[in-house]
């Protein structure tokens, strides 16, 4: 399906892997990258501006990564260092055959350049359990994060043709 999709970002097929926190987006993107020779993976978590920047990475993704790729040039972005609480080094994004963009709201963020949209539809209680297993007890900021995701997904329906998967794990 991905290799047959039309490139819409220059010669790059952009595949968005979207869904709530701890839905399995990173795992699915990495598994797809292994199967798709030459695919690159970009995690939008690395582009966020900390806890307050949950959805404000879109303009940076579009101007710094997708627009250059559409013009046949490599892109780049500044990686957010979650421990230091600031943006750090610049990360190059090669003009590969496939770019897997994984993260909450990736489908909308990549609109206009998107070849394939994948949404992992995993219930919140399952995602909360996974988050706790991965990172420890839920903190108030994490609860607010999940609430923001619930609002976002309630207000932004999936585009026609999006592939909806119940659980990638």
Tab-separated table of N, CA and C in Angstrom:
chain	number	residue	atom	x	y	z
A	1	UNK	N	0.818	-1.189	0.000
A	1	UNK	CA	0.000	0.000	0.000
A	1	UNK	C	0.868	1.262	0.000
A	2	UNK	N	1.878	1.327	0.862
A	2	UNK	CA	2.714	2.521	0.956
A	2	UNK	C	3.549	2.699	-0.306
A	3	UNK	N	4.176	1.626	-0.759
A	3	UNK	CA	5.033	1.736	-1.942
A	3	UNK	C	4.230	2.039	-3.201
A	4	UNK	N	2.950	1.681	-3.220
A	4	UNK	CA	2.095	1.959	-4.378
A	4	UNK	C	1.469	3.354	-4.313
A	5	UNK	N	1.557	4.007	-3.162
A	5	UNK	CA	0.953	5.333	-2.998
A	5	UNK	C	1.731	6.371	-3.803
A	6	UNK	N	1.008	7.374	-4.251
A	6	UNK	CA	1.625	8.454	-5.033
A	6	UNK	C	2.435	9.378	-4.119
A	7	UNK	N	3.670	9.687	-4.494
A	7	UNK	CA	4.428	10.686	-3.722
A	7	UNK	C	3.751	12.048	-3.858
A	8	UNK	N	3.572	12.740	-2.748
A	8	UNK	CA	2.925	14.053	-2.770
A	8	UNK	C	3.812	15.134	-2.160
A	9	UNK	N	5.043	14.755	-1.868
A	9	UNK	CA	6.011	15.682	-1.274
A	9	UNK	C	7.287	15.560	-2.111
A	10	UNK	N	7.249	16.121	-3.305
A	10	UNK	CA	8.330	15.874	-4.256
A	10	UNK	C	8.297	14.408	-4.620
A	11	UNK	N	9.419	13.734	-4.463
A	11	UNK	CA	9.497	12.295	-4.740
A	11	UNK	C	9.304	11.454	-3.476
A	12	UNK	N	8.965	12.098	-2.364
A	12	UNK	CA	8.842	11.427	-1.067
A	12	UNK	C	7.388	11.059	-0.797
A	13	UNK	N	7.185	9.829	-0.356
A	13	UNK	CA	5.874	9.400	0.125
A	13	UNK	C	5.845	9.670	1.632
A	14	UNK	N	5.007	10.588	2.044
A	14	UNK	CA	4.878	10.903	3.466
A	14	UNK	C	3.760	10.037	4.028
A	15	UNK	N	4.099	9.284	5.075
A	15	UNK	CA	3.146	8.414	5.752
A	15	UNK	C	2.996	8.928	7.178
A	16	UNK	N	1.790	9.348	7.542
A	16	UNK	CA	1.531	9.804	8.907
A	16	UNK	C	1.008	8.636	9.724
A	17	UNK	N	1.621	8.407	10.880
A	17	UNK	CA	1.168	7.395	11.829
A	17	UNK	C	0.688	8.172	13.052
A	18	UNK	N	-0.623	8.239	13.201
A	18	UNK	CA	-1.268	9.114	14.181
A	18	UNK	C	-2.018	8.274	15.207
A	19	UNK	N	-2.401	8.891	16.297
A	19	UNK	CA	-3.150	8.261	17.371
A	19	UNK	C	-2.739	8.887	18.681
A	20	UNK	N	-3.403	8.514	19.741
A	20	UNK	CA	-3.109	9.087	21.049
A	20	UNK	C	-1.789	8.604	21.629
A	21	UNK	N	-1.382	9.237	22.718
A	21	UNK	CA	-0.166	8.850	23.422
A	21	UNK	C	-0.228	7.384	23.813
A	22	UNK	N	0.868	6.672	23.608
A	22	UNK	CA	1.022	5.258	23.973
A	22	UNK	C	0.107	4.329	23.177
A	23	UNK	N	-0.288	4.764	21.981
A	23	UNK	CA	-1.115	3.912	21.119
A	23	UNK	C	-0.278	2.898	20.344
A	24	UNK	N	1.039	3.111	20.281
A	24	UNK	CA	1.910	2.221	19.521
A	24	UNK	C	2.430	2.835	18.228
A	25	UNK	N	2.346	4.150	18.106
A	25	UNK	CA	2.763	4.851	16.889
A	25	UNK	C	4.243	4.638	16.590
A	26	UNK	N	5.089	4.816	17.585
A	26	UNK	CA	6.534	4.665	17.382
A	26	UNK	C	6.880	3.248	16.977
A	27	UNK	N	6.279	2.277	17.647
A	27	UNK	CA	6.548	0.868	17.326
A	27	UNK	C	6.132	0.537	15.905
A	28	UNK	N	4.955	1.010	15.496
A	28	UNK	CA	4.485	0.745	14.143
A	28	UNK	C	5.381	1.434	13.117
A	29	UNK	N	5.733	2.690	13.360
A	29	UNK	CA	6.593	3.415	12.420
A	29	UNK	C	7.942	2.723	12.259
A	30	UNK	N	8.524	2.268	13.358
A	30	UNK	CA	9.825	1.582	13.273
A	30	UNK	C	9.693	0.256	12.523
A	31	UNK	N	8.608	-0.478	12.759
A	31	UNK	CA	8.386	-1.746	12.052
A	31	UNK	C	8.205	-1.495	10.557
A	32	UNK	N	7.484	-0.443	10.196
A	32	UNK	CA	7.312	-0.117	8.784
A	32	UNK	C	8.637	0.301	8.155
A	33	UNK	N	9.435	1.068	8.886
A	33	UNK	CA	10.730	1.516	8.360
A	33	UNK	C	11.635	0.337	8.031
A	34	UNK	N	11.590	-0.702	8.844
A	34	UNK	CA	12.398	-1.893	8.590
A	34	UNK	C	11.961	-2.566	7.288
A	35	UNK	N	10.651	-2.579	7.042
A	35	UNK	CA	10.113	-3.223	5.842
A	35	UNK	C	10.289	-2.388	4.580
A	36	UNK	N	10.381	-1.083	4.744
A	36	UNK	CA	10.475	-0.178	3.604
A	36	UNK	C	11.914	0.306	3.463
A	37	UNK	N	12.666	-0.338	2.630
A	37	UNK	CA	14.083	-0.023	2.462
A	37	UNK	C	14.277	1.464	2.187
A	38	UNK	N	15.083	2.103	2.991
A	38	UNK	CA	15.387	3.511	2.792
A	38	UNK	C	14.409	4.478	3.433
A	39	UNK	N	13.470	3.994	4.227
A	39	UNK	CA	12.501	4.879	4.876
A	39	UNK	C	13.134	5.595	6.067
A	40	UNK	N	12.743	6.833	6.256
A	40	UNK	CA	13.176	7.608	7.416
A	40	UNK	C	11.984	7.766	8.360
A	41	UNK	N	12.276	7.902	9.652
A	41	UNK	CA	11.230	8.091	10.666
A	41	UNK	C	11.473	9.416	11.370
A	42	UNK	N	10.412	10.205	11.494
A	42	UNK	CA	10.465	11.446	12.248
A	42	UNK	C	9.395	11.362	13.323
A	43	UNK	N	9.812	11.455	14.577
A	43	UNK	CA	8.879	11.465	15.699
A	43	UNK	C	8.563	12.915	16.041
A	44	UNK	N	7.291	13.271	15.980
A	44	UNK	CA	6.933	14.660	16.272
A	44	UNK	C	7.206	15.031	17.725
A	45	UNK	N	7.338	14.060	18.612
A	45	UNK	CA	7.692	14.367	20.003
A	45	UNK	C	9.004	15.138	20.066
A	46	UNK	N	9.903	14.886	19.123
A	46	UNK	CA	11.189	15.578	19.089
A	46	UNK	C	11.059	17.012	18.611
A	47	UNK	N	9.897	17.367	18.043
A	47	UNK	CA	9.686	18.725	17.533
A	47	UNK	C	8.839	19.583	18.465
A	48	UNK	N	8.254	18.953	19.492
A	48	UNK	CA	7.364	19.691	20.393
A	48	UNK	C	8.162	20.692	21.217
A	49	UNK	N	7.498	21.753	21.634
A	49	UNK	CA	8.125	22.750	22.495
A	49	UNK	C	7.711	22.470	23.937
A	50	UNK	N	8.102	21.286	24.419
A	50	UNK	CA	7.774	20.885	25.787
A	50	UNK	C	6.306	20.554	25.972
A	51	UNK	N	5.890	20.558	27.218
A	51	UNK	CA	4.529	20.168	27.563
A	51	UNK	C	3.493	21.145	27.033
A	52	UNK	N	3.881	22.396	26.843
A	52	UNK	CA	2.927	23.396	26.370
A	52	UNK	C	2.798	23.394	24.844
A	53	UNK	N	3.670	22.696	24.143
A	53	UNK	CA	3.708	22.765	22.685
A	53	UNK	C	3.112	21.572	21.976
A	54	UNK	N	2.064	21.020	22.526
A	54	UNK	CA	1.508	19.754	22.038
A	54	UNK	C	1.118	19.778	20.564
A	55	UNK	N	0.571	20.876	20.075
A	55	UNK	CA	0.110	20.928	18.686
A	55	UNK	C	0.738	22.067	17.892
A	56	UNK	N	1.705	22.783	18.453
A	56	UNK	CA	2.248	23.945	17.742
A	56	UNK	C	3.485	23.643	16.898
A	57	UNK	N	3.779	22.366	16.676
A	57	UNK	CA	4.924	21.990	15.840
A	57	UNK	C	4.597	22.023	14.352
A	58	UNK	N	3.322	22.071	13.994
A	58	UNK	CA	2.906	21.977	12.592
A	58	UNK	C	3.646	22.949	11.676
A	59	UNK	N	3.698	24.263	11.994
A	59	UNK	CA	4.392	25.183	11.084
A	59	UNK	C	5.869	24.831	10.881
A	60	UNK	N	6.553	24.402	11.957
A	60	UNK	CA	7.969	24.030	11.830
A	60	UNK	C	8.132	22.770	10.984
A	61	UNK	N	7.258	21.800	11.174
A	61	UNK	CA	7.308	20.579	10.365
A	61	UNK	C	7.121	20.930	8.891
A	62	UNK	N	6.152	21.772	8.621
A	62	UNK	CA	5.842	22.126	7.232
A	62	UNK	C	6.959	22.939	6.586
A	63	UNK	N	7.450	23.967	7.275
A	63	UNK	CA	8.458	24.845	6.653
A	63	UNK	C	9.864	24.269	6.664
A	64	UNK	N	10.221	23.527	7.698
A	64	UNK	CA	11.601	23.061	7.850
A	64	UNK	C	11.848	21.654	7.324
A	65	UNK	N	10.781	20.855	7.220
A	65	UNK	CA	10.947	19.463	6.770
A	65	UNK	C	10.211	19.218	5.452
A	66	UNK	N	8.899	19.413	5.452
A	66	UNK	CA	8.107	19.016	4.289
A	66	UNK	C	8.349	19.899	3.065
A	67	UNK	N	8.396	21.208	3.234
A	67	UNK	CA	8.620	22.095	2.078
A	67	UNK	C	9.970	21.823	1.410
A	68	UNK	N	11.068	21.704	2.164
A	68	UNK	CA	12.328	21.369	1.496
A	68	UNK	C	12.285	20.009	0.781
A	69	UNK	N	11.671	19.001	1.421
A	69	UNK	CA	11.562	17.691	0.770
A	69	UNK	C	10.763	17.796	-0.523
A	70	UNK	N	9.701	18.576	-0.506
A	70	UNK	CA	8.883	18.758	-1.713
A	70	UNK	C	9.693	19.405	-2.834
A	71	UNK	N	10.680	20.213	-2.467
A	71	UNK	CA	11.552	20.870	-3.449
A	71	UNK	C	12.758	20.012	-3.817
A	72	UNK	N	12.814	18.783	-3.288
A	72	UNK	CA	13.915	17.881	-3.625
A	72	UNK	C	15.161	18.062	-2.778
A	73	UNK	N	15.048	18.806	-1.688
A	73	UNK	CA	16.189	19.026	-0.795
A	73	UNK	C	15.951	18.338	0.549
A	74	UNK	N	17.013	18.027	1.275
A	74	UNK	CA	16.815	17.506	2.630
A	74	UNK	C	16.184	18.571	3.521
A	75	UNK	N	15.489	18.114	4.545
A	75	UNK	CA	14.934	19.018	5.531
A	75	UNK	C	15.711	18.895	6.830
A	76	UNK	N	15.260	19.596	7.845
A	76	UNK	CA	15.879	19.492	9.167
A	76	UNK	C	14.938	20.113	10.191
A	77	UNK	N	15.206	19.831	11.456
A	77	UNK	CA	14.447	20.444	12.545
A	77	UNK	C	15.328	20.494	13.775
A	78	UNK	N	14.957	21.359	14.710
A	78	UNK	CA	15.646	21.430	15.995
A	78	UNK	C	14.977	20.448	16.945
A	79	UNK	N	15.764	19.561	17.521
A	79	UNK	CA	15.251	18.563	18.455
A	79	UNK	C	15.032	19.198	19.821
A	80	UNK	N	13.867	18.904	20.400
A	80	UNK	CA	13.585	19.392	21.748
A	80	UNK	C	14.202	18.431	22.754
A	81	UNK	N	14.984	18.965	23.676
A	81	UNK	CA	15.602	18.181	24.745
A	81	UNK	C	14.682	18.256	25.958
A	82	UNK	N	13.945	17.170	26.192
A	82	UNK	CA	12.949	17.150	27.259
A	82	UNK	C	13.583	17.283	28.650
A	83	UNK	N	14.825	16.816	28.806
A	83	UNK	CA	15.488	16.912	30.123
A	83	UNK	C	15.984	18.328	30.384
A	84	UNK	N	16.526	18.989	29.363
A	84	UNK	CA	17.030	20.356	29.522
A	84	UNK	C	15.916	21.390	29.418
A	85	UNK	N	14.770	21.009	28.827
A	85	UNK	CA	13.654	21.930	28.684
A	85	UNK	C	13.875	23.006	27.629
A	86	UNK	N	14.605	22.649	26.554
A	86	UNK	CA	14.870	23.623	25.480
A	86	UNK	C	15.200	22.883	24.187
A	87	UNK	N	15.163	23.636	23.091
A	87	UNK	CA	15.561	23.051	21.819
A	87	UNK	C	17.069	22.874	21.797
A	88	UNK	N	17.519	21.804	21.161
A	88	UNK	CA	18.942	21.469	21.127
A	88	UNK	C	19.432	21.462	19.671
A	89	UNK	N	20.130	20.413	19.291
A	89	UNK	CA	20.783	20.340	17.989
A	89	UNK	C	19.792	20.236	16.828
A	90	UNK	N	20.315	20.521	15.652
A	90	UNK	CA	19.541	20.385	14.419
A	90	UNK	C	19.682	18.954	13.920
A	91	UNK	N	18.555	18.358	13.555
A	91	UNK	CA	18.520	16.975	13.075
A	91	UNK	C	18.193	16.992	11.577
A	92	UNK	N	19.064	16.398	10.746
A	92	UNK	CA	18.774	16.358	9.312
A	92	UNK	C	17.680	15.342	8.993
A	93	UNK	N	16.886	15.630	7.966
A	93	UNK	CA	15.870	14.710	7.473
A	93	UNK	C	16.168	14.491	5.991
A	94	UNK	N	16.632	13.305	5.649
A	94	UNK	CA	17.021	13.064	4.258
A	94	UNK	C	15.814	13.012	3.322
A	95	UNK	N	16.068	13.272	2.074
A	95	UNK	CA	15.026	13.153	1.042
A	95	UNK	C	14.961	11.675	0.635
A	96	UNK	N	14.339	10.880	1.490
A	96	UNK	CA	14.230	9.440	1.275
A	96	UNK	C	12.984	9.128	0.442
A	97	UNK	N	12.847	7.881	0.046
A	97	UNK	CA	11.649	7.467	-0.715
A	97	UNK	C	10.399	7.597	0.141
A	98	UNK	N	10.528	7.261	1.435
A	98	UNK	CA	9.396	7.281	2.363
A	98	UNK	C	9.824	7.991	3.643
A	99	UNK	N	8.971	8.914	4.102
A	99	UNK	CA	9.164	9.540	5.400
A	99	UNK	C	7.962	9.181	6.257
A	100	UNK	N	8.221	8.464	7.338
A	100	UNK	CA	7.180	8.098	8.299
A	100	UNK	C	7.175	9.160	9.395
A	101	UNK	N	6.097	9.924	9.474
A	101	UNK	CA	5.951	10.960	10.493
A	101	UNK	C	5.001	10.413	11.533
A	102	UNK	N	5.536	10.135	12.737
A	102	UNK	CA	4.691	9.539	13.765
A	102	UNK	C	4.501	10.509	14.914
A	103	UNK	N	3.223	10.638	15.317
A	103	UNK	CA	2.924	11.493	16.446
A	103	UNK	C	1.460	11.904	16.456
A	104	UNK	N	1.037	12.414	17.592
A	104	UNK	CA	-0.335	12.887	17.744
A	104	UNK	C	-0.544	14.073	16.806
A	105	UNK	N	-1.548	14.008	15.991
A	105	UNK	CA	-1.949	15.014	14.999
A	105	UNK	C	-1.076	14.996	13.745
A	106	UNK	N	-0.300	13.941	13.542
A	106	UNK	CA	0.577	13.860	12.366
A	106	UNK	C	-0.206	13.918	11.060
A	107	UNK	N	-1.399	13.339	11.032
A	107	UNK	CA	-2.188	13.347	9.796
A	107	UNK	C	-2.501	14.783	9.388
A	108	UNK	N	-3.029	15.573	10.294
A	108	UNK	CA	-3.361	16.963	9.971
A	108	UNK	C	-2.107	17.788	9.720
A	109	UNK	N	-1.061	17.538	10.483
A	109	UNK	CA	0.180	18.302	10.324
A	109	UNK	C	0.788	18.113	8.936
A	110	UNK	N	0.596	16.934	8.357
A	110	UNK	CA	1.180	16.617	7.049
A	110	UNK	C	0.207	16.842	5.887
A	111	UNK	N	-0.968	17.369	6.171
A	111	UNK	CA	-1.987	17.574	5.130
A	111	UNK	C	-1.389	18.340	3.956
A	112	UNK	N	-1.724	17.893	2.765
A	112	UNK	CA	-1.204	18.502	1.556
A	112	UNK	C	0.011	17.787	1.002
A	113	UNK	N	0.747	17.100	1.859
A	113	UNK	CA	1.932	16.348	1.449
A	113	UNK	C	1.763	14.845	1.688
A	114	UNK	N	0.641	14.465	2.223
A	114	UNK	CA	0.412	13.117	2.733
A	114	UNK	C	0.072	12.115	1.630
A	115	UNK	N	0.784	10.988	1.618
A	115	UNK	CA	0.485	9.880	0.704
A	115	UNK	C	-0.388	8.832	1.378
A	116	UNK	N	-0.116	8.541	2.659
A	116	UNK	CA	-0.867	7.528	3.406
A	116	UNK	C	-1.087	8.043	4.829
A	117	UNK	N	-2.320	7.898	5.311
A	117	UNK	CA	-2.679	8.277	6.681
A	117	UNK	C	-3.066	7.022	7.448
A	118	UNK	N	-2.384	6.773	8.565
A	118	UNK	CA	-2.686	5.626	9.418
A	118	UNK	C	-3.037	6.164	10.801
A	119	UNK	N	-4.164	5.702	11.348
A	119	UNK	CA	-4.587	6.129	12.673
A	119	UNK	C	-4.740	4.906	13.568
A	120	UNK	N	-4.061	4.923	14.709
A	120	UNK	CA	-4.166	3.839	15.688
A	120	UNK	C	-5.256	4.204	16.692
A	121	UNK	N	-6.351	3.474	16.618
A	121	UNK	CA	-7.522	3.752	17.445
A	121	UNK	C	-7.494	2.836	18.666
A	122	UNK	N	-6.829	3.311	19.711
A	122	UNK	CA	-6.649	2.533	20.935
A	122	UNK	C	-7.350	3.273	22.071
A	123	UNK	N	-8.200	2.593	22.846
A	123	UNK	CA	-8.932	3.261	23.930
A	123	UNK	C	-8.006	3.946	24.937
A	124	UNK	N	-8.495	5.022	25.520
A	124	UNK	CA	-7.680	5.791	26.464
A	124	UNK	C	-7.221	4.951	27.649
A	125	UNK	N	-8.063	4.098	28.192
A	125	UNK	CA	-7.644	3.323	29.362
A	125	UNK	C	-6.469	2.405	29.033
A	126	UNK	N	-6.440	1.864	27.840
A	126	UNK	CA	-5.325	1.019	27.413
A	126	UNK	C	-4.065	1.868	27.268
A	127	UNK	N	-4.217	3.043	26.672
A	127	UNK	CA	-3.070	3.937	26.485
A	127	UNK	C	-2.527	4.426	27.831
A	128	UNK	N	-3.417	4.737	28.769
A	128	UNK	CA	-2.963	5.162	30.103
A	128	UNK	C	-2.160	4.054	30.771
A	129	UNK	N	-2.657	2.827	30.683
A	129	UNK	CA	-1.938	1.693	31.281
A	129	UNK	C	-0.550	1.557	30.662
A	130	UNK	N	-0.459	1.667	29.358
A	130	UNK	CA	0.839	1.559	28.665
A	130	UNK	C	1.774	2.698	29.071
A	131	UNK	N	1.224	3.905	29.195
A	131	UNK	CA	2.048	5.056	29.573
A	131	UNK	C	2.626	4.830	30.969
A	132	UNK	N	1.794	4.359	31.892
A	132	UNK	CA	2.258	4.081	33.255
A	132	UNK	C	3.337	3.001	33.249
A	133	UNK	N	3.139	1.929	32.463
A	133	UNK	CA	4.141	0.868	32.366
A	133	UNK	C	5.454	1.402	31.820
A	134	UNK	N	5.369	2.340	30.883
A	134	UNK	CA	6.565	2.880	30.232
A	134	UNK	C	7.262	3.927	31.077
A	135	UNK	N	6.475	4.854	31.700
A	135	UNK	CA	7.061	6.041	32.316
A	135	UNK	C	6.765	6.229	33.798
A	136	UNK	N	5.981	5.330	34.409
A	136	UNK	CA	5.654	5.488	35.813
A	136	UNK	C	4.281	6.108	36.009
A	137	UNK	N	3.908	6.405	37.250
A	137	UNK	CA	2.564	6.919	37.554
A	137	UNK	C	2.239	8.183	36.758
A	138	UNK	N	0.968	8.278	36.327
A	138	UNK	CA	0.531	9.444	35.567
A	138	UNK	C	0.657	10.707	36.412
A	139	UNK	N	1.250	11.711	35.838
A	139	UNK	CA	1.421	13.011	36.474
A	139	UNK	C	0.282	13.937	36.015
A	140	UNK	N	-0.005	15.022	36.752
A	140	UNK	CA	-1.058	15.947	36.324
A	140	UNK	C	-0.851	16.480	34.901
A	141	UNK	N	0.400	16.775	34.523
A	141	UNK	CA	0.669	17.274	33.165
A	141	UNK	C	0.295	16.215	32.125
A	142	UNK	N	0.492	14.953	32.466
A	142	UNK	CA	0.172	13.872	31.524
A	142	UNK	C	-1.345	13.740	31.367
A	143	UNK	N	-2.070	13.884	32.480
A	143	UNK	CA	-3.532	13.836	32.413
A	143	UNK	C	-4.053	14.967	31.515
A	144	UNK	N	-3.493	16.162	31.682
A	144	UNK	CA	-3.890	17.298	30.844
A	144	UNK	C	-3.551	17.019	29.379
A	145	UNK	N	-2.409	16.402	29.149
A	145	UNK	CA	-1.982	16.029	27.791
A	145	UNK	C	-3.025	15.106	27.151
A	146	UNK	N	-3.420	14.074	27.885
A	146	UNK	CA	-4.416	13.128	27.370
A	146	UNK	C	-5.769	13.798	27.148
A	147	UNK	N	-6.154	14.690	28.057
A	147	UNK	CA	-7.408	15.436	27.883
A	147	UNK	C	-7.352	16.290	26.616
A	148	UNK	N	-6.209	16.937	26.368
A	148	UNK	CA	-6.041	17.736	25.147
A	148	UNK	C	-6.150	16.863	23.902
A	149	UNK	N	-5.575	15.667	23.963
A	149	UNK	CA	-5.693	14.741	22.830
A	149	UNK	C	-7.152	14.368	22.588
A	150	UNK	N	-7.870	14.051	23.650
A	150	UNK	CA	-9.285	13.692	23.508
A	150	UNK	C	-10.062	14.821	22.824
A	151	UNK	N	-9.812	16.062	23.257
A	151	UNK	CA	-10.480	17.211	22.638
A	151	UNK	C	-10.083	17.336	21.166
A	152	UNK	N	-8.782	17.222	20.898
A	152	UNK	CA	-8.292	17.350	19.523
A	152	UNK	C	-8.966	16.322	18.614
A	153	UNK	N	-8.939	15.056	19.003
A	153	UNK	CA	-9.505	14.013	18.152
A	153	UNK	C	-11.024	14.155	18.019
A	154	UNK	N	-11.690	14.689	19.036
A	154	UNK	CA	-13.118	14.935	18.941
A	154	UNK	C	-13.459	16.050	17.955
A	155	UNK	N	-12.549	16.995	17.796
A	155	UNK	CA	-12.783	18.149	16.919
A	155	UNK	C	-12.231	17.975	15.510
A	156	UNK	N	-11.385	16.980	15.277
A	156	UNK	CA	-10.729	16.804	13.981
A	156	UNK	C	-10.989	15.399	13.448
A	157	UNK	N	-12.027	15.255	12.631
A	157	UNK	CA	-12.305	13.932	12.066
A	157	UNK	C	-11.193	13.498	11.113
A	158	UNK	N	-11.047	12.204	10.976
A	158	UNK	CA	-10.029	11.663	10.077
A	158	UNK	C	-10.413	11.930	8.628
A	159	UNK	N	-9.426	12.141	7.765
A	159	UNK	CA	-9.731	12.346	6.349
A	159	UNK	C	-10.223	11.047	5.712
A	160	UNK	N	-10.989	11.194	4.646
A	160	UNK	CA	-11.432	10.017	3.896
A	160	UNK	C	-10.194	9.264	3.423
A	161	UNK	N	-10.262	7.954	3.476
A	161	UNK	CA	-9.141	7.128	3.028
A	161	UNK	C	-8.129	6.797	4.099
A	162	UNK	N	-8.270	7.383	5.294
A	162	UNK	CA	-7.325	7.058	6.367
A	162	UNK	C	-7.484	5.589	6.752
A	163	UNK	N	-6.382	4.927	7.000
A	163	UNK	CA	-6.374	3.545	7.446
A	163	UNK	C	-6.475	3.558	8.962
A	164	UNK	N	-7.517	2.946	9.512
A	164	UNK	CA	-7.720	2.923	10.956
A	164	UNK	C	-7.399	1.517	11.457
A	165	UNK	N	-6.447	1.464	12.371
A	165	UNK	CA	-6.052	0.183	12.973
A	165	UNK	C	-6.471	0.167	14.429
A	166	UNK	N	-7.044	-0.941	14.901
A	166	UNK	CA	-7.508	-0.976	16.291
A	166	UNK	C	-6.378	-0.989	17.313
A	167	UNK	N	-5.255	-1.628	16.995
A	167	UNK	CA	-4.120	-1.684	17.917
A	167	UNK	C	-2.969	-2.336	17.178
A	168	UNK	N	-1.825	-1.682	17.180
A	168	UNK	CA	-0.678	-2.188	16.426
A	168	UNK	C	0.154	-3.179	17.238
A	169	UNK	N	-0.118	-3.301	18.523
A	169	UNK	CA	0.720	-4.197	19.354
A	169	UNK	C	0.162	-5.582	19.375
